[in-house]
Coordinates of C-alpha atoms and ligand atoms in Angstrom, one line a residue:
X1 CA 105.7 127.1 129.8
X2 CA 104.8 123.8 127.3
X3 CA 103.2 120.9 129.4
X4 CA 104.9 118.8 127.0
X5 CA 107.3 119.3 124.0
X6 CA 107.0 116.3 121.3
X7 CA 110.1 116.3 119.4
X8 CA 109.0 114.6 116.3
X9 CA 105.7 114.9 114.1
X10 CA 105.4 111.8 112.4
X11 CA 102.3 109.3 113.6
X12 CA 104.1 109.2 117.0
X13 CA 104.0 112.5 118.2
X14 CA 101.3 114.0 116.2
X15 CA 98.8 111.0 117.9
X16 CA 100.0 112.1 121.0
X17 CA 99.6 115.9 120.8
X18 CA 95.9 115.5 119.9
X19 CA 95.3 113.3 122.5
X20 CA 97.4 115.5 125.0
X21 CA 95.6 118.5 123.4
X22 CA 92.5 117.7 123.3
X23 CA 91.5 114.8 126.3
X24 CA 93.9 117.2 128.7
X25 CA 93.8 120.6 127.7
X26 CA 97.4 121.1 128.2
X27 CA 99.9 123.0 126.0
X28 CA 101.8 121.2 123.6
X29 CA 104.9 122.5 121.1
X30 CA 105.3 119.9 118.5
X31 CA 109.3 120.7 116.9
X32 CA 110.1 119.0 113.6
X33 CA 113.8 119.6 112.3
X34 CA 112.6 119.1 108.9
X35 CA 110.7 121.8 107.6
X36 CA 107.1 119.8 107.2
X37 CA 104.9 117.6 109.6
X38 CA 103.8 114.3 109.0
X39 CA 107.4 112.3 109.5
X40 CA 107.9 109.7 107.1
X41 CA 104.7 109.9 105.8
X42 CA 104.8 113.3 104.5
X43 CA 103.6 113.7 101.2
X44 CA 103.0 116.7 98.4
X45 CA 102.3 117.7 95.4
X46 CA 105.2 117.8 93.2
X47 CA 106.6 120.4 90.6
X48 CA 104.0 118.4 87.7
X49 CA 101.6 118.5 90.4
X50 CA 101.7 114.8 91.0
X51 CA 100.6 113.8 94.4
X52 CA 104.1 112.0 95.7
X53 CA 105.2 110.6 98.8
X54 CA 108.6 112.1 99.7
X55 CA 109.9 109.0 101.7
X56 CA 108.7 106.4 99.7
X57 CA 105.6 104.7 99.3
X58 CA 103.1 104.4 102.1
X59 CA 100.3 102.6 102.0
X60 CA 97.7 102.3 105.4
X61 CA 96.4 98.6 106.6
X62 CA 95.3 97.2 110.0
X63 CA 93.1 94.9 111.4
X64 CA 92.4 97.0 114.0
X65 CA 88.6 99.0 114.2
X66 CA 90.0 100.9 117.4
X67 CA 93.2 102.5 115.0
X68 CA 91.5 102.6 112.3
X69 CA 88.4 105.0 114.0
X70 CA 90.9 106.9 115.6
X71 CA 92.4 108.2 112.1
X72 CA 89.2 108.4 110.8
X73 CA 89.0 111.4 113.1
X74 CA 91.2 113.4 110.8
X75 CA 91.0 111.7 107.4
X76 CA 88.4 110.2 104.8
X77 CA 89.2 107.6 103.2
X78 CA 90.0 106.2 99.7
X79 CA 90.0 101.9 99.4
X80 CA 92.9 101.1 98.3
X81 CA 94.6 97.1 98.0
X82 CA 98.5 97.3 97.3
X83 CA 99.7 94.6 94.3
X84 CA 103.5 94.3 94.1
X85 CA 105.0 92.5 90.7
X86 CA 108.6 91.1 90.9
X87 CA 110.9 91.2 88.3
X88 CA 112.4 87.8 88.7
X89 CA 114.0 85.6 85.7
X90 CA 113.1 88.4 83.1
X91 CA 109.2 88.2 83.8
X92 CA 106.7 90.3 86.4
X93 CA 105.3 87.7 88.8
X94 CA 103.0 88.4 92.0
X95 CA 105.2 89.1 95.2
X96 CA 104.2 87.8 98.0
X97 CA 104.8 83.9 96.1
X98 CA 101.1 82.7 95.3
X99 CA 99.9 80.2 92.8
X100 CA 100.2 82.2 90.1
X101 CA 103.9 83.0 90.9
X102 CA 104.9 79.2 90.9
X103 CA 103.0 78.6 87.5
X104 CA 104.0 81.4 85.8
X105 CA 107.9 80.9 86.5
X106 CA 108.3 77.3 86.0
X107 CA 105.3 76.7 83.3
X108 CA 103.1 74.9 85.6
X109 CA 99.6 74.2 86.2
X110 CA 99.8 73.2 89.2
X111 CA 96.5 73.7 91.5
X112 CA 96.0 74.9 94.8
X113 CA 95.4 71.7 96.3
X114 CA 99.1 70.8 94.6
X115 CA 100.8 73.6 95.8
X116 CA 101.4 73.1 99.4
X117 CA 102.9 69.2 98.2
X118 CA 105.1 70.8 95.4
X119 CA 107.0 73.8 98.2
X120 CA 106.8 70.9 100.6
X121 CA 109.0 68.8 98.4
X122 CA 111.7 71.7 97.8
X123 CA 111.3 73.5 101.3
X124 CA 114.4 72.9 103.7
X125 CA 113.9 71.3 107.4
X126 CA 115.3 74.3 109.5
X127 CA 115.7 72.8 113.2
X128 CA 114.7 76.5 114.8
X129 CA 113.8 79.0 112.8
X130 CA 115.9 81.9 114.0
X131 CA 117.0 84.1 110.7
X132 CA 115.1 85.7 107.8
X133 CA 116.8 82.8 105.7
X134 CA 115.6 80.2 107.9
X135 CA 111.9 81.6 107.7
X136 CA 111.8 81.3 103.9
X137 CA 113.8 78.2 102.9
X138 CA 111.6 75.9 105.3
X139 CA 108.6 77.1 103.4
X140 CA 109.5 77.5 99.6
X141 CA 112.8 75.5 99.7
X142 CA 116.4 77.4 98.2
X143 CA 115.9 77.7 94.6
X144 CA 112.4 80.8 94.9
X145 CA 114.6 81.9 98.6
X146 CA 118.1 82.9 96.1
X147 CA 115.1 84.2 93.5
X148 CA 112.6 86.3 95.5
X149 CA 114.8 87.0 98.6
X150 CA 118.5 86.8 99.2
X151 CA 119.5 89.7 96.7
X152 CA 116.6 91.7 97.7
X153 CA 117.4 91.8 101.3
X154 CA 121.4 91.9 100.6
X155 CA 120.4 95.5 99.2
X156 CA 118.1 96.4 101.3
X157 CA 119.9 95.8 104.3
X158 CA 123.4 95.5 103.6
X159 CA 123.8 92.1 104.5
X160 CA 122.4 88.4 104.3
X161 CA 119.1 87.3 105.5
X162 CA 121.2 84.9 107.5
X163 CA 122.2 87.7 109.7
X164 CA 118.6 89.2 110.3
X165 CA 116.1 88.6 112.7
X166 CA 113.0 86.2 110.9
X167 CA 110.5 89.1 111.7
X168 CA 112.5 90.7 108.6
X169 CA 111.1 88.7 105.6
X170 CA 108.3 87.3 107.8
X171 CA 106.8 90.1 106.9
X172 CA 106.2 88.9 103.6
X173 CA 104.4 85.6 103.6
X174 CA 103.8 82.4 101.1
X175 CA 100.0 81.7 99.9
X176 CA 99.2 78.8 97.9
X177 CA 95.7 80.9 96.6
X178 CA 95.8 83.5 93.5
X179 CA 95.7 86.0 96.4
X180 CA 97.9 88.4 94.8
X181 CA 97.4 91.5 97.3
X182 CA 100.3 92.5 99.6
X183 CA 98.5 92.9 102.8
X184 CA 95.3 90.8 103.5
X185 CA 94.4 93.5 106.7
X186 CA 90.9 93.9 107.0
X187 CA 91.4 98.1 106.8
X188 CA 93.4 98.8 103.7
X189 CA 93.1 103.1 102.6
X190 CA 94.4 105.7 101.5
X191 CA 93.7 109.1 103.4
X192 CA 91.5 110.7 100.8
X193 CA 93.2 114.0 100.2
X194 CA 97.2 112.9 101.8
X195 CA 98.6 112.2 104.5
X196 CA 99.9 115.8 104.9
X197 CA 96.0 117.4 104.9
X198 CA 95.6 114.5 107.7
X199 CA 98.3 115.3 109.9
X200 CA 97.4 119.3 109.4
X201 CA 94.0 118.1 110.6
X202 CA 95.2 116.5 113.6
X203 CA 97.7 119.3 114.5
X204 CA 95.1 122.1 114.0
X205 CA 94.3 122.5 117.7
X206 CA 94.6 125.8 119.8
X207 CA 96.5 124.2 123.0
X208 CA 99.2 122.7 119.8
X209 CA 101.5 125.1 118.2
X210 CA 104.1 123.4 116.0
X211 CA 107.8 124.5 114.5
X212 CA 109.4 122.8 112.1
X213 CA 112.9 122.9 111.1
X214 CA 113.9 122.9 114.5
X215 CA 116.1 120.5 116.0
X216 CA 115.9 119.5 119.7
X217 CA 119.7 119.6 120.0
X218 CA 119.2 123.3 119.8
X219 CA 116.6 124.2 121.8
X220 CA 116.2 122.0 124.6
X221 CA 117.8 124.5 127.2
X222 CA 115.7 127.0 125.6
X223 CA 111.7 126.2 125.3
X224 CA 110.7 125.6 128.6
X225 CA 108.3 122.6 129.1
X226 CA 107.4 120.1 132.0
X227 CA 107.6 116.8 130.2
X228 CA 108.6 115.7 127.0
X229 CA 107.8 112.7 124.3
X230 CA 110.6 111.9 122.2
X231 CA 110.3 110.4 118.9
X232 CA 113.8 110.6 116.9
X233 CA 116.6 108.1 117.4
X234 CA 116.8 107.1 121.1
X235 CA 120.8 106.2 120.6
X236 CA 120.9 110.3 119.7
X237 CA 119.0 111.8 122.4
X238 CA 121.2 110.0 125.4
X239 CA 124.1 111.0 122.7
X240 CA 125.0 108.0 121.4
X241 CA 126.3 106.9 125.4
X242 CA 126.5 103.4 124.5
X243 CA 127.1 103.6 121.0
X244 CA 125.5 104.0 118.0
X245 CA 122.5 102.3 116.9
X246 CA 122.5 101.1 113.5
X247 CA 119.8 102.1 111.5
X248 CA 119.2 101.5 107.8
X249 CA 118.6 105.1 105.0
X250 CA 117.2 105.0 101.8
X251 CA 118.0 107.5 98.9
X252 CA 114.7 108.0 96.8
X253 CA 114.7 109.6 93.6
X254 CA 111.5 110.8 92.0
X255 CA 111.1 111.0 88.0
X256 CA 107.9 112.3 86.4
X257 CA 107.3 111.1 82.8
X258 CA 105.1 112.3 80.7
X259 CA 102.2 110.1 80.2
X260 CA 99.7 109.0 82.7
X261 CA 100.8 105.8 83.6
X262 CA 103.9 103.7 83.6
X263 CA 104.0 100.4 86.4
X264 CA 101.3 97.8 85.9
X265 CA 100.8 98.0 89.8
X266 CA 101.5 100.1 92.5
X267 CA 105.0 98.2 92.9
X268 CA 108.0 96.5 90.6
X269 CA 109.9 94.7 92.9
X270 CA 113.7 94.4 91.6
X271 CA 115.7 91.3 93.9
X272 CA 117.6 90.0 91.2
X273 CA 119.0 93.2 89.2
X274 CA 119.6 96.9 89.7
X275 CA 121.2 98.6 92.4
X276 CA 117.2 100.1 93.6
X277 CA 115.1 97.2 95.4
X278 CA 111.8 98.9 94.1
X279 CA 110.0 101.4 92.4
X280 CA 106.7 102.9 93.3
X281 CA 104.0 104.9 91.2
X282 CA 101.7 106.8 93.7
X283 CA 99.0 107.1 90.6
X284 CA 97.6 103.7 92.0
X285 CA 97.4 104.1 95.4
X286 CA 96.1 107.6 95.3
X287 CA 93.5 107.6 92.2
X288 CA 94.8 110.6 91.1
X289 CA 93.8 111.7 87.6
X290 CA 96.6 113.7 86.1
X291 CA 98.4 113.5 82.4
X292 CA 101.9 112.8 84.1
X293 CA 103.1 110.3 86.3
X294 CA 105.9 110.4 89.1
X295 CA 107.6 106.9 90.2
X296 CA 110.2 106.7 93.0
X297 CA 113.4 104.2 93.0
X298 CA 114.9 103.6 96.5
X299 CA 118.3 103.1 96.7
X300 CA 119.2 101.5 99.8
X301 CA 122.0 103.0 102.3
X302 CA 124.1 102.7 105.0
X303 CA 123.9 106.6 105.3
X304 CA 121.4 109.4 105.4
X305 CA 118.1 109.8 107.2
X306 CA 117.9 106.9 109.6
X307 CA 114.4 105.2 107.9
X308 CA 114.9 101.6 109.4
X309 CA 115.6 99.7 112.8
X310 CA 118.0 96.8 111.7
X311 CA 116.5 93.4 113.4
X312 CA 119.4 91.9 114.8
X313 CA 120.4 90.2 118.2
X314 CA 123.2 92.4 119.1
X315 CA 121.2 95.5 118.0
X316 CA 118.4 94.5 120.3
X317 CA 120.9 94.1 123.0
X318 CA 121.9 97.4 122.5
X319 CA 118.6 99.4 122.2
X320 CA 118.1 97.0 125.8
X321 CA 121.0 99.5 127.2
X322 CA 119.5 102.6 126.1
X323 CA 115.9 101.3 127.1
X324 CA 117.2 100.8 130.7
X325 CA 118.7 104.4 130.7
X326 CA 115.6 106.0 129.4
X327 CA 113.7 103.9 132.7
X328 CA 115.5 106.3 135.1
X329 CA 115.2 109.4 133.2
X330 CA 112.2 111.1 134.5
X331 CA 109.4 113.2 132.6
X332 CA 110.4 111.6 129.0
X333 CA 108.7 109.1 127.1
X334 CA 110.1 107.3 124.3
X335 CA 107.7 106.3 120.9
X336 CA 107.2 105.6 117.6
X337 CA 109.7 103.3 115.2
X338 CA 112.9 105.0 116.0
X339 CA 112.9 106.1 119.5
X340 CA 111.7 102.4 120.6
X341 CA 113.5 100.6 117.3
X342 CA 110.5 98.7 116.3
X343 CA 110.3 97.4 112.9
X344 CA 106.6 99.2 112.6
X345 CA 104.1 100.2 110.7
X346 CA 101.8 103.1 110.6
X347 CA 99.3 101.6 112.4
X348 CA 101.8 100.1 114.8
X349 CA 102.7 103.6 115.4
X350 CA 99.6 104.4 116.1
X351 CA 98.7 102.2 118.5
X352 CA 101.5 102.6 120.5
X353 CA 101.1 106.3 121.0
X354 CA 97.5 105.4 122.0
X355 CA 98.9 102.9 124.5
X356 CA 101.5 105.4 125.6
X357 CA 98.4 108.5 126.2
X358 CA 96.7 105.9 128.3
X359 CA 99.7 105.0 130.3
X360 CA 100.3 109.0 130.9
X361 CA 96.4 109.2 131.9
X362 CA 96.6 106.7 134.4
X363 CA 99.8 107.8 135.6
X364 CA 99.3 111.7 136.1
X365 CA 96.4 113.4 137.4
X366 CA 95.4 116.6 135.0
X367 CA 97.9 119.5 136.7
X368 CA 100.1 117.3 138.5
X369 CA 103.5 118.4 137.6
X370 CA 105.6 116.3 140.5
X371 CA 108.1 114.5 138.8
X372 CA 107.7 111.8 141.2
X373 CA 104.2 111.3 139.4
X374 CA 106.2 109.4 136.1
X375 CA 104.9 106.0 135.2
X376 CA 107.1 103.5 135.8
X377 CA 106.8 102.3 132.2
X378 CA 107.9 105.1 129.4
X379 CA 108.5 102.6 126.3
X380 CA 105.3 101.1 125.6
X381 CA 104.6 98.3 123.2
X382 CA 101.9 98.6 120.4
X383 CA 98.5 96.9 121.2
Ligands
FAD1 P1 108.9 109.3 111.8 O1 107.8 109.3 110.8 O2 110.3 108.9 111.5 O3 108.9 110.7 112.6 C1 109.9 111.0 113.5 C2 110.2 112.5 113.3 O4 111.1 113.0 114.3 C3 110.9 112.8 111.9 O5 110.0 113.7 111.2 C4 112.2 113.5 112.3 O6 112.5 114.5 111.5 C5 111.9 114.0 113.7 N1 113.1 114.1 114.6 C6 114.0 113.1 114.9 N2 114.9 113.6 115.7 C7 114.7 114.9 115.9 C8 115.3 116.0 116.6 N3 116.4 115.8 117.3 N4 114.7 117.2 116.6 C9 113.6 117.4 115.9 N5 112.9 116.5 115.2 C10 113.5 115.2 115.2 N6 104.2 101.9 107.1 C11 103.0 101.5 106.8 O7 102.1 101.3 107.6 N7 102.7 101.2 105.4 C12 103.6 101.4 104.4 O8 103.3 101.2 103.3 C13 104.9 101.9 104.8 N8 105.9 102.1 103.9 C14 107.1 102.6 104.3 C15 108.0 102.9 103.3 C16 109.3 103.4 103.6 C17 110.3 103.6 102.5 C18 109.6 103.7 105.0 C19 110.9 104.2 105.4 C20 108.6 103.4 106.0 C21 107.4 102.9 105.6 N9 106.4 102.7 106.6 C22 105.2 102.2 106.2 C23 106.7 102.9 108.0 C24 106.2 104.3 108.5 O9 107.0 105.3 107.8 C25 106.4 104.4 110.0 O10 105.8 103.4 110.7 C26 106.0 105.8 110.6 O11 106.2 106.8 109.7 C27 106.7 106.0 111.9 O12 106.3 107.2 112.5 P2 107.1 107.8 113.7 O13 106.4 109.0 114.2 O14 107.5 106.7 114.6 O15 108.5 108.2 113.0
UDP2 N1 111.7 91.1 100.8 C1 112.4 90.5 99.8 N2 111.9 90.5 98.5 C2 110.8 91.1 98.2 C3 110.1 91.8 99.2 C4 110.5 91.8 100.5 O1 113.4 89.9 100.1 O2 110.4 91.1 97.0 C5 112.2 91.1 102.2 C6 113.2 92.2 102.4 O3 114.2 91.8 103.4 C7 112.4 93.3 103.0 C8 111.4 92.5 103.9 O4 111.2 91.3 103.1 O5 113.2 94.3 103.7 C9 110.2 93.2 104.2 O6 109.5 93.7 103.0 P1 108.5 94.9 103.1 O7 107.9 95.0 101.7 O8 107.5 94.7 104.2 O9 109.5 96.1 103.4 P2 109.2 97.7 103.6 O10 108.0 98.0 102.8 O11 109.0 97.8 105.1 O12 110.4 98.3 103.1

């Protein structure tokens, strides 16, 4: 008998089975139903022998020192500060829109003291800022919005930034410095050998045992186990009761070239052509000295692994529904992006399964097993 069964082992449920593992001592089966660990993060070395990452590029920033010691547990660390280029109007200009964006487009030499009077002139007045439109045309105006962001997201998600929650392209902000980094988080690494030798590291316990290409569908009548943390779709495990919950896929495909470098930066951003929104050389975030190169393209899809929450009102009325179910359904906690649809990062990730161990240690005394003993909250927010 398992004290817990974590279906998933991504960030979400390999956080917790440490924890679990080691500041419980109770038994833990961690089931996978594709055949590695690490979730989305999973990477390896392809057939050139190119350090890839299998689900697109993924590169690790927080400004938190608690998340950030935690993982330093099971990882060293390589610095590493993302750059993204977009292709926009035929040249490569920084992404997220800096100084050097505006002056390199429209043959400027504007300063930064300028700046914030020249997007003031063009932005639009937005009375409440609801969509991801609405976020960027009251800051840069129409004209770098159609440019930068409309086509972008109309690929990436299927539909207009009109129709998406701000939080969407709020993730991407405006800077009128030569800043030209993606992420200004005071933490920004790469695990030194992978994210896969990291994960191993934080699996490698002997109260964990893990299985992998297993799905819970067919074997959760069979492994017998007290309490479980699920980390898949939440829509899936109450079996889609309500409906389905949309969620957005991405089709990657991997080419290796032969010579050692191709992109200028980690990162081409496409939003004006192509039918891929980016592609991604790993060379750069991972220092990796090698004669070959591998870049990914990602295709955005409506079908296929489910990779994204989509930010929406009536989505978010919908994962409410499945959140109240999951309230009355004892001995089962919900975490990580998909089982909570959170639009999160790693680190979000992270946090939230440390949130959600500290909720179970308050909650049940080592050995208890009463059901009664379940915490009234099971979905908790990152912190
Ligand atoms: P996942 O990694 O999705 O793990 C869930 C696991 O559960 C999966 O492995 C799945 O196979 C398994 N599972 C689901 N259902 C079942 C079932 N029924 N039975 C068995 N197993 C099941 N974050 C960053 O911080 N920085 C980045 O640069 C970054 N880049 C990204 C790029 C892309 C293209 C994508 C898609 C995401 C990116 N992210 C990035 C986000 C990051 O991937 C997630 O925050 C993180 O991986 C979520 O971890 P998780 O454990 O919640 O989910
Ligand atoms: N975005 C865009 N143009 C860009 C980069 C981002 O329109 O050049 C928008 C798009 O909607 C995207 C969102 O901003 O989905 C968030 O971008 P991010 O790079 O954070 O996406 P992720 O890495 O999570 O796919």
């Amino acid at each position: 008998m398992f004290d817990w069964l974590i279906v998933g082992a991504g960030f979400a449920g390999s956080v917790l089975a440490e924890r679990l593992a080691t500041q419980r001592g109770e038994r833990v089966l961690v089931i996978d139903r594709r055949p590695h660990i690490g979730g989305n993060a999973y990477d390896r070395h392809d057939d050139a022998g190119v350090l890839i990452h299998q689900y697109g590029p993924h590169i690790f920033h927080t400004n938190s020192q608690m998340i950030f010691d935690h993982l330093s547990q099971f990882t060293e660390w390589r610095p590493y500060e993302h750059r993204v280029l977009a292709n926009v109007d035929g040249m490569l200009v920084p992404i997220p829109i800096n100084l050097d964006t505006v002056n390199k487009l429209y043959n400027l030499n504007l300063t930064s003291e300028e700046l914030p009077r020249w997007f003031a002139d063009r932005a639009e007045t937005v009375e409440e800022i609801k969509t991801s439109e609405d976020v960027v045309v009251s800051v840069v105006g129409r004209e770098l919005y159609e440019k930068f962001f409309q086509g972008y997201t109309r690929k990436q998600w299927g539909m207009d930034p009109s129709e998406l929650d701000k939080s969407v392209t709020a993730r991407v902000p405006t800077r009128t410095n030569r800043d030209d980094r993606y992420f200004t988080d005071e933490y920004q690494f790469m695990p030194k050998h992978g994210y896969t030798r990291m994960f191993e590291k934080m699996l490698r316990h002997p109260n964990i045992s893990v299985m992998t290409q297993t799905d819970y569908r067919d074997v959760r009548d069979v492994i017998p186990h007290k309490r479980l943390i699920f980390t898949g779709p939440i829509d899936e495990y109450f079996d889609f009761r309500f409906g389905r919950l949309p969620y957005r896929s991405l089709q990657f495909r991997h080419v290796t070239l032969d010579q050692e470098q191709a992109l200028p930066t980690g990162t081409v951003n496409y939003p004006q052509t192509e039918d891929y929104t980016r592609i991604s050389e790993y060379k750069h975030m991972t220092g990796q000295q090698h004669p070959k190169t591998t870049l990914t393209y990602e295709y955005p899809s409506a079908i296929g692994d489910p990779y994204y929450p989509i930010p929406k009102p009536e989505n978010a009325e919908l994962f409410k529904k499945y959140e109240r179910l999951a309230m009355q359904t004892p001995n089962v906690w919900f975490v990580g992006r998909l089982a909570t649809y959170r639009y999160y990062n790693m680190d979000q990730v992270t946090g939230q399964a440390l949130a959600t161990f500290r909720r179970i240690n308050e909650a049940l005394p080592v050995g208890d097993d009463s059901a009664t003993a379940t915490p009234k909250v099971r979905i908790v927010a990152a912190e």
